[in-house]
């Protein structure tokens, strides 16, 4: 993907020549195996490419603020069960439960447990973003993986395509797209097509006029570009305001909610005037 490439990980164009050294990658691999395409195999480690961001709230008793603890209790014995005694259960059609230990699940006869086998290729901008699940960085493992890894990165970059494969992570087999980002392979797990719901008659059937469409298109060119790196989550700050108000008995100032436009053309024209006042030059 020469120049600026569409990046499903960030949802925005990125500089494909940026150095991979700028990325934080955990030191503990969560999966080790192989990527194969044709008769070429390269050993890789997978590392999470994203991290959870947010504020953790504890479950507490509303009456006194004491922490709530959840216990795992055996339904038959009414006794709390230690984590080491907990296994998985598969219920057969006749209602019988088959107990599966971790060793049983490790023995699943799935090639994708240890091999990300490339099934084919698709244009990278042809992937429907609704399919995106989780992203992982693939790093070459050992000297034997260096050259075929660099070759796959270069080939995918030149072709502007993503490889489609299957991979088993933990206990689930998933579709995956493999594509280059900053000279690093990304393994992006995808939802199976049957996991995606179609909209089913929720779209608006109201027609729009040509003039409305022209003004809306012009407004899009007038509004400023967005740098995603400059955007931040405001939830933590809002939560601090809420906590302060609860402690002091103060009142929270709620943001105004938008109202439906009575006159759509008038709303578009006013929006254009405000955008022009910000000094944006149409691109």
PDB file of C-alpha atoms in Angstrom:
ATOM      1  CA  UNK A   1       0.000   0.000   0.000  1.00  0.00           C
ATOM      2  CA  UNK A   2       2.246   2.798  -1.193  1.00  0.00           C
ATOM      3  CA  UNK A   3       1.800   6.278   0.193  1.00  0.00           C
ATOM      4  CA  UNK A   4      -1.145   6.681   2.528  1.00  0.00           C
ATOM      5  CA  UNK A   5      -3.040   3.423   3.041  1.00  0.00           C
ATOM      6  CA  UNK A   6      -6.455   2.814   4.557  1.00  0.00           C
ATOM      7  CA  UNK A   7      -5.820   1.388   8.011  1.00  0.00           C
ATOM      8  CA  UNK A   8      -8.615  -0.809   9.454  1.00  0.00           C
ATOM      9  CA  UNK A   9      -6.858  -0.720  12.833  1.00  0.00           C
ATOM     10  CA  UNK A  10      -7.275   3.027  13.192  1.00  0.00           C
ATOM     11  CA  UNK A  11     -10.003   3.765  10.670  1.00  0.00           C
ATOM     12  CA  UNK A  12      -7.933   6.535   9.076  1.00  0.00           C
ATOM     13  CA  UNK A  13      -5.151   6.984   6.524  1.00  0.00           C
ATOM     14  CA  UNK A  14      -1.683   6.349   7.918  1.00  0.00           C
ATOM     15  CA  UNK A  15       1.823   6.853   6.629  1.00  0.00           C
ATOM     16  CA  UNK A  16       2.796   3.373   5.437  1.00  0.00           C
ATOM     17  CA  UNK A  17       6.474   4.309   5.684  1.00  0.00           C
ATOM     18  CA  UNK A  18       6.302   5.144   9.412  1.00  0.00           C
ATOM     19  CA  UNK A  19       8.711   3.169  11.503  1.00  0.00           C
ATOM     20  CA  UNK A  20       7.394   0.157  13.421  1.00  0.00           C
ATOM     21  CA  UNK A  21       9.682   1.131  16.283  1.00  0.00           C
ATOM     22  CA  UNK A  22       7.168   3.815  17.293  1.00  0.00           C
ATOM     23  CA  UNK A  23       4.586   1.159  18.265  1.00  0.00           C
ATOM     24  CA  UNK A  24       4.291  -0.260  21.758  1.00  0.00           C
ATOM     25  CA  UNK A  25       4.233  -4.058  21.551  1.00  0.00           C
ATOM     26  CA  UNK A  26       3.859  -6.289  24.627  1.00  0.00           C
ATOM     27  CA  UNK A  27       6.780  -8.583  25.359  1.00  0.00           C
ATOM     28  CA  UNK A  28       4.576 -11.607  26.132  1.00  0.00           C
ATOM     29  CA  UNK A  29       3.300 -13.386  23.019  1.00  0.00           C
ATOM     30  CA  UNK A  30      -0.290 -14.637  23.265  1.00  0.00           C
ATOM     31  CA  UNK A  31       0.036 -17.071  20.318  1.00  0.00           C
ATOM     32  CA  UNK A  32       2.952 -18.790  18.623  1.00  0.00           C
ATOM     33  CA  UNK A  33       2.707 -20.593  15.307  1.00  0.00           C
ATOM     34  CA  UNK A  34       3.174 -20.227  11.575  1.00  0.00           C
ATOM     35  CA  UNK A  35       1.877 -18.155   8.685  1.00  0.00           C
ATOM     36  CA  UNK A  36       1.893 -20.161   5.452  1.00  0.00           C
ATOM     37  CA  UNK A  37       1.244 -19.023   1.886  1.00  0.00           C
ATOM     38  CA  UNK A  38       1.807 -21.592  -0.816  1.00  0.00           C
ATOM     39  CA  UNK A  39       4.844 -23.611   0.239  1.00  0.00           C
ATOM     40  CA  UNK A  40       6.359 -20.649   2.131  1.00  0.00           C
ATOM     41  CA  UNK A  41       6.147 -20.853   5.933  1.00  0.00           C
ATOM     42  CA  UNK A  42       7.267 -18.312   8.501  1.00  0.00           C
ATOM     43  CA  UNK A  43       7.223 -18.756  12.286  1.00  0.00           C
ATOM     44  CA  UNK A  44       5.556 -15.881  14.127  1.00  0.00           C
ATOM     45  CA  UNK A  45       4.481 -14.651  17.538  1.00  0.00           C
ATOM     46  CA  UNK A  46       1.181 -12.749  17.914  1.00  0.00           C
ATOM     47  CA  UNK A  47       0.877  -9.777  20.261  1.00  0.00           C
ATOM     48  CA  UNK A  48      -2.268  -7.736  21.004  1.00  0.00           C
ATOM     49  CA  UNK A  49      -2.259  -4.610  18.824  1.00  0.00           C
ATOM     50  CA  UNK A  50      -4.764  -2.692  20.954  1.00  0.00           C
ATOM     51  CA  UNK A  51      -5.240  -2.103  24.644  1.00  0.00           C
ATOM     52  CA  UNK A  52      -8.243  -1.446  26.803  1.00  0.00           C
ATOM     53  CA  UNK A  53      -8.728   2.184  27.772  1.00  0.00           C
ATOM     54  CA  UNK A  54     -11.240   3.479  30.251  1.00  0.00           C
ATOM     55  CA  UNK A  55     -12.233   3.825  33.875  1.00  0.00           C
ATOM     56  CA  UNK A  56     -13.035   0.745  35.952  1.00  0.00           C
ATOM     57  CA  UNK A  57     -16.065   0.881  38.239  1.00  0.00           C
ATOM     58  CA  UNK A  58     -16.542  -1.684  41.002  1.00  0.00           C
ATOM     59  CA  UNK A  59     -19.802  -3.421  41.853  1.00  0.00           C
ATOM     60  CA  UNK A  60     -20.821  -2.307  45.337  1.00  0.00           C
ATOM     61  CA  UNK A  61     -23.773  -2.583  47.699  1.00  0.00           C
ATOM     62  CA  UNK A  62     -25.782   0.599  47.076  1.00  0.00           C
ATOM     63  CA  UNK A  63     -26.701   0.871  50.768  1.00  0.00           C
ATOM     64  CA  UNK A  64     -23.176   1.106  52.171  1.00  0.00           C
ATOM     65  CA  UNK A  65     -20.689   1.073  49.292  1.00  0.00           C
ATOM     66  CA  UNK A  66     -19.164  -2.281  50.245  1.00  0.00           C
ATOM     67  CA  UNK A  67     -17.655  -4.317  47.409  1.00  0.00           C
ATOM     68  CA  UNK A  68     -19.732  -7.116  45.904  1.00  0.00           C
ATOM     69  CA  UNK A  69     -17.963 -10.469  45.486  1.00  0.00           C
ATOM     70  CA  UNK A  70     -19.192 -13.124  43.072  1.00  0.00           C
ATOM     71  CA  UNK A  71     -18.900 -16.759  44.074  1.00  0.00           C
ATOM     72  CA  UNK A  72     -18.822 -19.779  41.746  1.00  0.00           C
ATOM     73  CA  UNK A  73     -21.105 -22.377  43.266  1.00  0.00           C
ATOM     74  CA  UNK A  74     -21.709 -25.952  42.133  1.00  0.00           C
ATOM     75  CA  UNK A  75     -25.442 -26.240  41.433  1.00  0.00           C
ATOM     76  CA  UNK A  76     -25.616 -29.833  42.681  1.00  0.00           C
ATOM     77  CA  UNK A  77     -23.493 -29.571  45.846  1.00  0.00           C
ATOM     78  CA  UNK A  78     -24.289 -25.929  46.729  1.00  0.00           C
ATOM     79  CA  UNK A  79     -20.583 -25.475  47.474  1.00  0.00           C
ATOM     80  CA  UNK A  80     -18.167 -22.809  46.255  1.00  0.00           C
ATOM     81  CA  UNK A  81     -15.757 -24.241  43.683  1.00  0.00           C
ATOM     82  CA  UNK A  82     -12.101 -23.308  43.316  1.00  0.00           C
ATOM     83  CA  UNK A  83     -11.017 -22.097  39.872  1.00  0.00           C
ATOM     84  CA  UNK A  84      -8.734 -25.124  39.532  1.00  0.00           C
ATOM     85  CA  UNK A  85     -11.794 -27.395  39.674  1.00  0.00           C
ATOM     86  CA  UNK A  86     -13.730 -25.580  36.945  1.00  0.00           C
ATOM     87  CA  UNK A  87     -13.868 -27.107  33.456  1.00  0.00           C
ATOM     88  CA  UNK A  88     -15.964 -26.552  30.323  1.00  0.00           C
ATOM     89  CA  UNK A  89     -19.135 -28.477  29.618  1.00  0.00           C
ATOM     90  CA  UNK A  90     -20.727 -29.479  26.303  1.00  0.00           C
ATOM     91  CA  UNK A  91     -24.388 -30.466  26.415  1.00  0.00           C
ATOM     92  CA  UNK A  92     -25.343 -33.182  23.930  1.00  0.00           C
ATOM     93  CA  UNK A  93     -28.751 -33.217  22.181  1.00  0.00           C
ATOM     94  CA  UNK A  94     -30.040 -35.782  24.698  1.00  0.00           C
ATOM     95  CA  UNK A  95     -29.168 -33.478  27.624  1.00  0.00           C
ATOM     96  CA  UNK A  96     -25.991 -35.239  28.727  1.00  0.00           C
ATOM     97  CA  UNK A  97     -23.058 -33.012  29.734  1.00  0.00           C
ATOM     98  CA  UNK A  98     -19.572 -33.916  28.527  1.00  0.00           C
ATOM     99  CA  UNK A  99     -16.868 -32.390  30.729  1.00  0.00           C
ATOM    100  CA  UNK A 100     -13.948 -30.941  28.761  1.00  0.00           C
ATOM    101  CA  UNK A 101     -10.658 -30.144  30.482  1.00  0.00           C
ATOM    102  CA  UNK A 102      -8.143 -27.641  29.141  1.00  0.00           C
ATOM    103  CA  UNK A 103      -6.016 -30.524  27.840  1.00  0.00           C
ATOM    104  CA  UNK A 104      -9.012 -31.774  25.842  1.00  0.00           C
ATOM    105  CA  UNK A 105      -9.473 -28.393  24.184  1.00  0.00           C
ATOM    106  CA  UNK A 106      -5.753 -28.232  23.401  1.00  0.00           C
ATOM    107  CA  UNK A 107      -6.189 -31.533  21.561  1.00  0.00           C
ATOM    108  CA  UNK A 108      -8.802 -30.152  19.141  1.00  0.00           C
ATOM    109  CA  UNK A 109      -7.881 -31.416  15.642  1.00  0.00           C
ATOM    110  CA  UNK A 110      -7.781 -27.928  14.095  1.00  0.00           C
ATOM    111  CA  UNK A 111      -4.871 -27.006  11.777  1.00  0.00           C
ATOM    112  CA  UNK A 112      -5.539 -23.322  12.527  1.00  0.00           C
ATOM    113  CA  UNK A 113      -4.488 -23.789  16.156  1.00  0.00           C
ATOM    114  CA  UNK A 114      -0.859 -23.404  15.135  1.00  0.00           C
ATOM    115  CA  UNK A 115      -0.994 -22.380  11.471  1.00  0.00           C
ATOM    116  CA  UNK A 116      -2.437 -19.236   9.879  1.00  0.00           C
ATOM    117  CA  UNK A 117      -2.870 -20.719   6.416  1.00  0.00           C
ATOM    118  CA  UNK A 118      -3.471 -18.105   3.722  1.00  0.00           C
ATOM    119  CA  UNK A 119      -6.552 -19.098   1.719  1.00  0.00           C
ATOM    120  CA  UNK A 120      -6.437 -16.245  -0.782  1.00  0.00           C
ATOM    121  CA  UNK A 121      -6.258 -12.481  -1.155  1.00  0.00           C
ATOM    122  CA  UNK A 122      -8.693  -9.553  -1.324  1.00  0.00           C
ATOM    123  CA  UNK A 123      -8.234  -5.799  -1.924  1.00  0.00           C
ATOM    124  CA  UNK A 124      -7.449  -4.282   1.465  1.00  0.00           C
ATOM    125  CA  UNK A 125     -10.036  -1.532   0.977  1.00  0.00           C
ATOM    126  CA  UNK A 126     -12.614  -4.173   0.022  1.00  0.00           C
ATOM    127  CA  UNK A 127     -12.867  -5.516   3.566  1.00  0.00           C
ATOM    128  CA  UNK A 128     -16.161  -4.526   5.167  1.00  0.00           C
ATOM    129  CA  UNK A 129     -15.265  -2.748   8.456  1.00  0.00           C
ATOM    130  CA  UNK A 130     -18.280  -4.312  10.172  1.00  0.00           C
ATOM    131  CA  UNK A 131     -16.383  -7.619  10.075  1.00  0.00           C
ATOM    132  CA  UNK A 132     -13.408  -6.325  12.089  1.00  0.00           C
ATOM    133  CA  UNK A 133     -13.018  -7.930  15.491  1.00  0.00           C
ATOM    134  CA  UNK A 134      -9.577  -7.784  17.169  1.00  0.00           C
ATOM    135  CA  UNK A 135      -6.145  -6.888  15.860  1.00  0.00           C
ATOM    136  CA  UNK A 136      -2.797  -8.509  16.617  1.00  0.00           C
ATOM    137  CA  UNK A 137       0.739  -7.762  15.496  1.00  0.00           C
ATOM    138  CA  UNK A 138       2.643 -10.712  14.055  1.00  0.00           C
ATOM    139  CA  UNK A 139       6.393 -10.665  14.716  1.00  0.00           C
ATOM    140  CA  UNK A 140       8.867 -13.016  13.024  1.00  0.00           C
ATOM    141  CA  UNK A 141      10.087 -15.737  15.375  1.00  0.00           C
ATOM    142  CA  UNK A 142      13.767 -16.569  15.010  1.00  0.00           C
ATOM    143  CA  UNK A 143      16.132 -16.034  12.109  1.00  0.00           C
ATOM    144  CA  UNK A 144      14.234 -18.465   9.868  1.00  0.00           C
ATOM    145  CA  UNK A 145      11.209 -16.163   9.840  1.00  0.00           C
ATOM    146  CA  UNK A 146      12.949 -12.912   8.918  1.00  0.00           C
ATOM    147  CA  UNK A 147      13.234 -13.193   5.132  1.00  0.00           C
ATOM    148  CA  UNK A 148       9.818 -14.742   4.359  1.00  0.00           C
ATOM    149  CA  UNK A 149       8.233 -12.209   6.773  1.00  0.00           C
ATOM    150  CA  UNK A 150       9.822  -9.284   4.915  1.00  0.00           C
ATOM    151  CA  UNK A 151       8.779 -10.859   1.603  1.00  0.00           C
ATOM    152  CA  UNK A 152       5.119 -11.169   2.643  1.00  0.00           C
ATOM    153  CA  UNK A 153       5.069  -7.571   3.877  1.00  0.00           C
ATOM    154  CA  UNK A 154       6.563  -6.326   0.599  1.00  0.00           C
ATOM    155  CA  UNK A 155       4.283  -8.462  -1.587  1.00  0.00           C
ATOM    156  CA  UNK A 156       1.111  -7.400   0.218  1.00  0.00           C
ATOM    157  CA  UNK A 157       2.210  -3.754   0.121  1.00  0.00           C
ATOM    158  CA  UNK A 158       2.896  -3.858  -3.604  1.00  0.00           C
ATOM    159  CA  UNK A 159      -0.372  -5.638  -4.400  1.00  0.00           C
ATOM    160  CA  UNK A 160      -2.428  -3.462  -2.001  1.00  0.00           C
ATOM    161  CA  UNK A 161      -4.149  -6.642  -0.883  1.00  0.00           C
ATOM    162  CA  UNK A 162      -4.832  -8.470   2.361  1.00  0.00           C
ATOM    163  CA  UNK A 163      -4.439 -12.189   2.867  1.00  0.00           C
ATOM    164  CA  UNK A 164      -7.496 -14.080   4.121  1.00  0.00           C
ATOM    165  CA  UNK A 165      -6.856 -16.963   6.512  1.00  0.00           C
ATOM    166  CA  UNK A 166      -8.240 -18.848   9.500  1.00  0.00           C
ATOM    167  CA  UNK A 167      -6.720 -18.884  12.979  1.00  0.00           C
ATOM    168  CA  UNK A 168      -7.703 -20.442  16.294  1.00  0.00           C
ATOM    169  CA  UNK A 169      -7.122 -18.136  19.258  1.00  0.00           C
ATOM    170  CA  UNK A 170      -7.843 -19.556  22.692  1.00  0.00           C
ATOM    171  CA  UNK A 171     -10.779 -21.869  21.920  1.00  0.00           C
ATOM    172  CA  UNK A 172     -12.357 -20.243  18.851  1.00  0.00           C
ATOM    173  CA  UNK A 173     -11.524 -20.513  15.179  1.00  0.00           C
ATOM    174  CA  UNK A 174     -11.880 -17.180  13.426  1.00  0.00           C
ATOM    175  CA  UNK A 175     -11.501 -15.717   9.985  1.00  0.00           C
ATOM    176  CA  UNK A 176      -8.566 -13.328   9.771  1.00  0.00           C
ATOM    177  CA  UNK A 177      -7.121 -10.767   7.409  1.00  0.00           C
ATOM    178  CA  UNK A 178      -3.346 -10.372   7.269  1.00  0.00           C
ATOM    179  CA  UNK A 179      -2.081  -7.023   5.995  1.00  0.00           C
ATOM    180  CA  UNK A 180       0.951  -4.741   6.467  1.00  0.00           C
ATOM    181  CA  UNK A 181       0.973  -1.710   8.757  1.00  0.00           C
ATOM    182  CA  UNK A 182       4.184   0.254   9.184  1.00  0.00           C
ATOM    183  CA  UNK A 183       6.203  -2.640   7.783  1.00  0.00           C
ATOM    184  CA  UNK A 184       4.599  -4.971  10.340  1.00  0.00           C
ATOM    185  CA  UNK A 185       2.076  -7.719   9.665  1.00  0.00           C
ATOM    186  CA  UNK A 186      -1.296  -7.268  11.321  1.00  0.00           C
ATOM    187  CA  UNK A 187      -3.518 -10.285  11.889  1.00  0.00           C
ATOM    188  CA  UNK A 188      -7.016  -8.811  12.100  1.00  0.00           C
ATOM    189  CA  UNK A 189      -9.604 -11.318  13.233  1.00  0.00           C
ATOM    190  CA  UNK A 190     -12.928 -11.062  11.441  1.00  0.00           C
ATOM    191  CA  UNK A 191     -16.458 -12.031  12.309  1.00  0.00           C
ATOM    192  CA  UNK A 192     -17.910 -14.919  10.368  1.00  0.00           C
ATOM    193  CA  UNK A 193     -20.469 -13.649   7.834  1.00  0.00           C
ATOM    194  CA  UNK A 194     -23.276 -15.393   9.745  1.00  0.00           C
ATOM    195  CA  UNK A 195     -22.394 -13.318  12.821  1.00  0.00           C
ATOM    196  CA  UNK A 196     -23.316 -10.078  11.042  1.00  0.00           C
ATOM    197  CA  UNK A 197     -26.925  -8.950  11.088  1.00  0.00           C
ATOM    198  CA  UNK A 198     -28.334  -7.254   8.007  1.00  0.00           C
ATOM    199  CA  UNK A 199     -30.200  -3.964   8.593  1.00  0.00           C
ATOM    200  CA  UNK A 200     -33.621  -5.365   7.578  1.00  0.00           C
ATOM    201  CA  UNK A 201     -35.804  -2.384   6.647  1.00  0.00           C
ATOM    202  CA  UNK A 202     -34.486   0.171   9.154  1.00  0.00           C
ATOM    203  CA  UNK A 203     -33.090   2.598   6.548  1.00  0.00           C
ATOM    204  CA  UNK A 204     -35.020   5.735   5.684  1.00  0.00           C
ATOM    205  CA  UNK A 205     -37.107   5.543   2.527  1.00  0.00           C
ATOM    206  CA  UNK A 206     -37.579   9.319   2.356  1.00  0.00           C
ATOM    207  CA  UNK A 207     -36.118  10.777  -0.870  1.00  0.00           C
ATOM    208  CA  UNK A 208     -33.747  13.741  -0.784  1.00  0.00           C
ATOM    209  CA  UNK A 209     -33.656  16.574  -3.311  1.00  0.00           C
ATOM    210  CA  UNK A 210     -30.704  17.302  -5.539  1.00  0.00           C
ATOM    211  CA  UNK A 211     -30.254  20.717  -3.888  1.00  0.00           C
ATOM    212  CA  UNK A 212     -30.130  19.149  -0.425  1.00  0.00           C
ATOM    213  CA  UNK A 213     -27.537  16.648  -1.625  1.00  0.00           C
ATOM    214  CA  UNK A 214     -25.413  19.402  -3.175  1.00  0.00           C
ATOM    215  CA  UNK A 215     -25.441  21.447   0.031  1.00  0.00           C
ATOM    216  CA  UNK A 216     -24.653  18.414   2.190  1.00  0.00           C
ATOM    217  CA  UNK A 217     -21.731  17.511  -0.103  1.00  0.00           C
ATOM    218  CA  UNK A 218     -20.446  21.091   0.007  1.00  0.00           C
ATOM    219  CA  UNK A 219     -20.720  21.094   3.803  1.00  0.00           C
ATOM    220  CA  UNK A 220     -18.566  17.967   3.953  1.00  0.00           C
ATOM    221  CA  UNK A 221     -15.803  19.759   2.024  1.00  0.00           C
ATOM    222  CA  UNK A 222     -16.082  22.857   4.236  1.00  0.00           C
ATOM    223  CA  UNK A 223     -15.860  21.097   7.585  1.00  0.00           C
ATOM    224  CA  UNK A 224     -12.338  20.661   9.044  1.00  0.00           C
ATOM    225  CA  UNK A 225     -10.227  17.542   8.704  1.00  0.00           C
ATOM    226  CA  UNK A 226      -9.988  15.394  11.818  1.00  0.00           C
ATOM    227  CA  UNK A 227      -6.708  14.215  13.353  1.00  0.00           C
ATOM    228  CA  UNK A 228      -7.679  11.108  15.327  1.00  0.00           C
ATOM    229  CA  UNK A 229      -4.457  11.344  17.356  1.00  0.00           C
ATOM    230  CA  UNK A 230      -5.709  14.613  18.871  1.00  0.00           C
ATOM    231  CA  UNK A 231      -9.031  13.175  20.052  1.00  0.00           C
ATOM    232  CA  UNK A 232      -9.395  11.939  23.617  1.00  0.00           C
ATOM    233  CA  UNK A 233     -11.942  10.065  25.700  1.00  0.00           C
ATOM    234  CA  UNK A 234     -13.889  12.542  27.870  1.00  0.00           C
ATOM    235  CA  UNK A 235     -15.555   9.858  29.985  1.00  0.00           C
ATOM    236  CA  UNK A 236     -12.977   9.968  32.799  1.00  0.00           C
ATOM    237  CA  UNK A 237     -13.282  13.754  33.183  1.00  0.00           C
ATOM    238  CA  UNK A 238     -17.100  13.559  33.146  1.00  0.00           C
ATOM    239  CA  UNK A 239     -16.977  10.780  35.746  1.00  0.00           C
ATOM    240  CA  UNK A 240     -14.779  12.928  38.010  1.00  0.00           C
ATOM    241  CA  UNK A 241     -17.324  15.748  37.730  1.00  0.00           C
ATOM    242  CA  UNK A 242     -20.093  13.309  38.663  1.00  0.00           C
ATOM    243  CA  UNK A 243     -18.162  11.990  41.679  1.00  0.00           C
ATOM    244  CA  UNK A 244     -17.384  15.533  42.857  1.00  0.00           C
ATOM    245  CA  UNK A 245     -21.049  16.504  42.552  1.00  0.00           C
ATOM    246  CA  UNK A 246     -22.146  13.389  44.486  1.00  0.00           C
ATOM    247  CA  UNK A 247     -19.687  14.167  47.293  1.00  0.00           C
ATOM    248  CA  UNK A 248     -20.557  17.867  47.598  1.00  0.00           C
ATOM    249  CA  UNK A 249     -24.227  17.759  46.687  1.00  0.00           C
ATOM    250  CA  UNK A 250     -23.594  20.003  43.690  1.00  0.00           C
ATOM    251  CA  UNK A 251     -25.492  20.056  40.426  1.00  0.00           C
ATOM    252  CA  UNK A 252     -24.207  18.779  37.114  1.00  0.00           C
ATOM    253  CA  UNK A 253     -24.558  20.955  34.030  1.00  0.00           C
ATOM    254  CA  UNK A 254     -25.893  18.679  31.301  1.00  0.00           C
ATOM    255  CA  UNK A 255     -24.897  19.349  27.680  1.00  0.00           C
ATOM    256  CA  UNK A 256     -27.679  20.514  25.403  1.00  0.00           C
ATOM    257  CA  UNK A 257     -29.250  17.840  23.233  1.00  0.00           C
ATOM    258  CA  UNK A 258     -29.697  18.481  19.499  1.00  0.00           C
ATOM    259  CA  UNK A 259     -33.141  19.116  18.099  1.00  0.00           C
ATOM    260  CA  UNK A 260     -34.513  17.965  14.731  1.00  0.00           C
ATOM    261  CA  UNK A 261     -34.208  20.589  12.014  1.00  0.00           C
ATOM    262  CA  UNK A 262     -37.580  22.076  11.135  1.00  0.00           C
ATOM    263  CA  UNK A 263     -36.225  23.285   7.784  1.00  0.00           C
ATOM    264  CA  UNK A 264     -33.466  21.008   6.440  1.00  0.00           C
ATOM    265  CA  UNK A 265     -32.344  23.474   3.744  1.00  0.00           C
ATOM    266  CA  UNK A 266     -32.092  26.297   6.288  1.00  0.00           C
ATOM    267  CA  UNK A 267     -30.061  24.082   8.629  1.00  0.00           C
ATOM    268  CA  UNK A 268     -27.656  23.170   5.794  1.00  0.00           C
ATOM    269  CA  UNK A 269     -27.235  26.792   4.738  1.00  0.00           C
ATOM    270  CA  UNK A 270     -26.559  27.916   8.329  1.00  0.00           C
ATOM    271  CA  UNK A 271     -24.074  25.072   8.775  1.00  0.00           C
ATOM    272  CA  UNK A 272     -22.237  26.207   5.630  1.00  0.00           C
ATOM    273  CA  UNK A 273     -22.067  29.802   6.905  1.00  0.00           C
ATOM    274  CA  UNK A 274     -20.556  28.637  10.205  1.00  0.00           C
ATOM    275  CA  UNK A 275     -18.069  26.336   8.459  1.00  0.00           C
ATOM    276  CA  UNK A 276     -17.006  29.144   6.109  1.00  0.00           C
ATOM    277  CA  UNK A 277     -16.517  31.392   9.140  1.00  0.00           C
ATOM    278  CA  UNK A 278     -13.921  28.938  10.475  1.00  0.00           C
ATOM    279  CA  UNK A 279     -11.759  29.648   7.433  1.00  0.00           C
ATOM    280  CA  UNK A 280     -11.759  26.186   5.850  1.00  0.00           C
ATOM    281  CA  UNK A 281     -10.886  26.166   2.167  1.00  0.00           C
ATOM    282  CA  UNK A 282     -12.753  23.509   0.201  1.00  0.00           C
ATOM    283  CA  UNK A 283     -10.430  20.642  -0.898  1.00  0.00           C
TER     284      UNK A 283
END
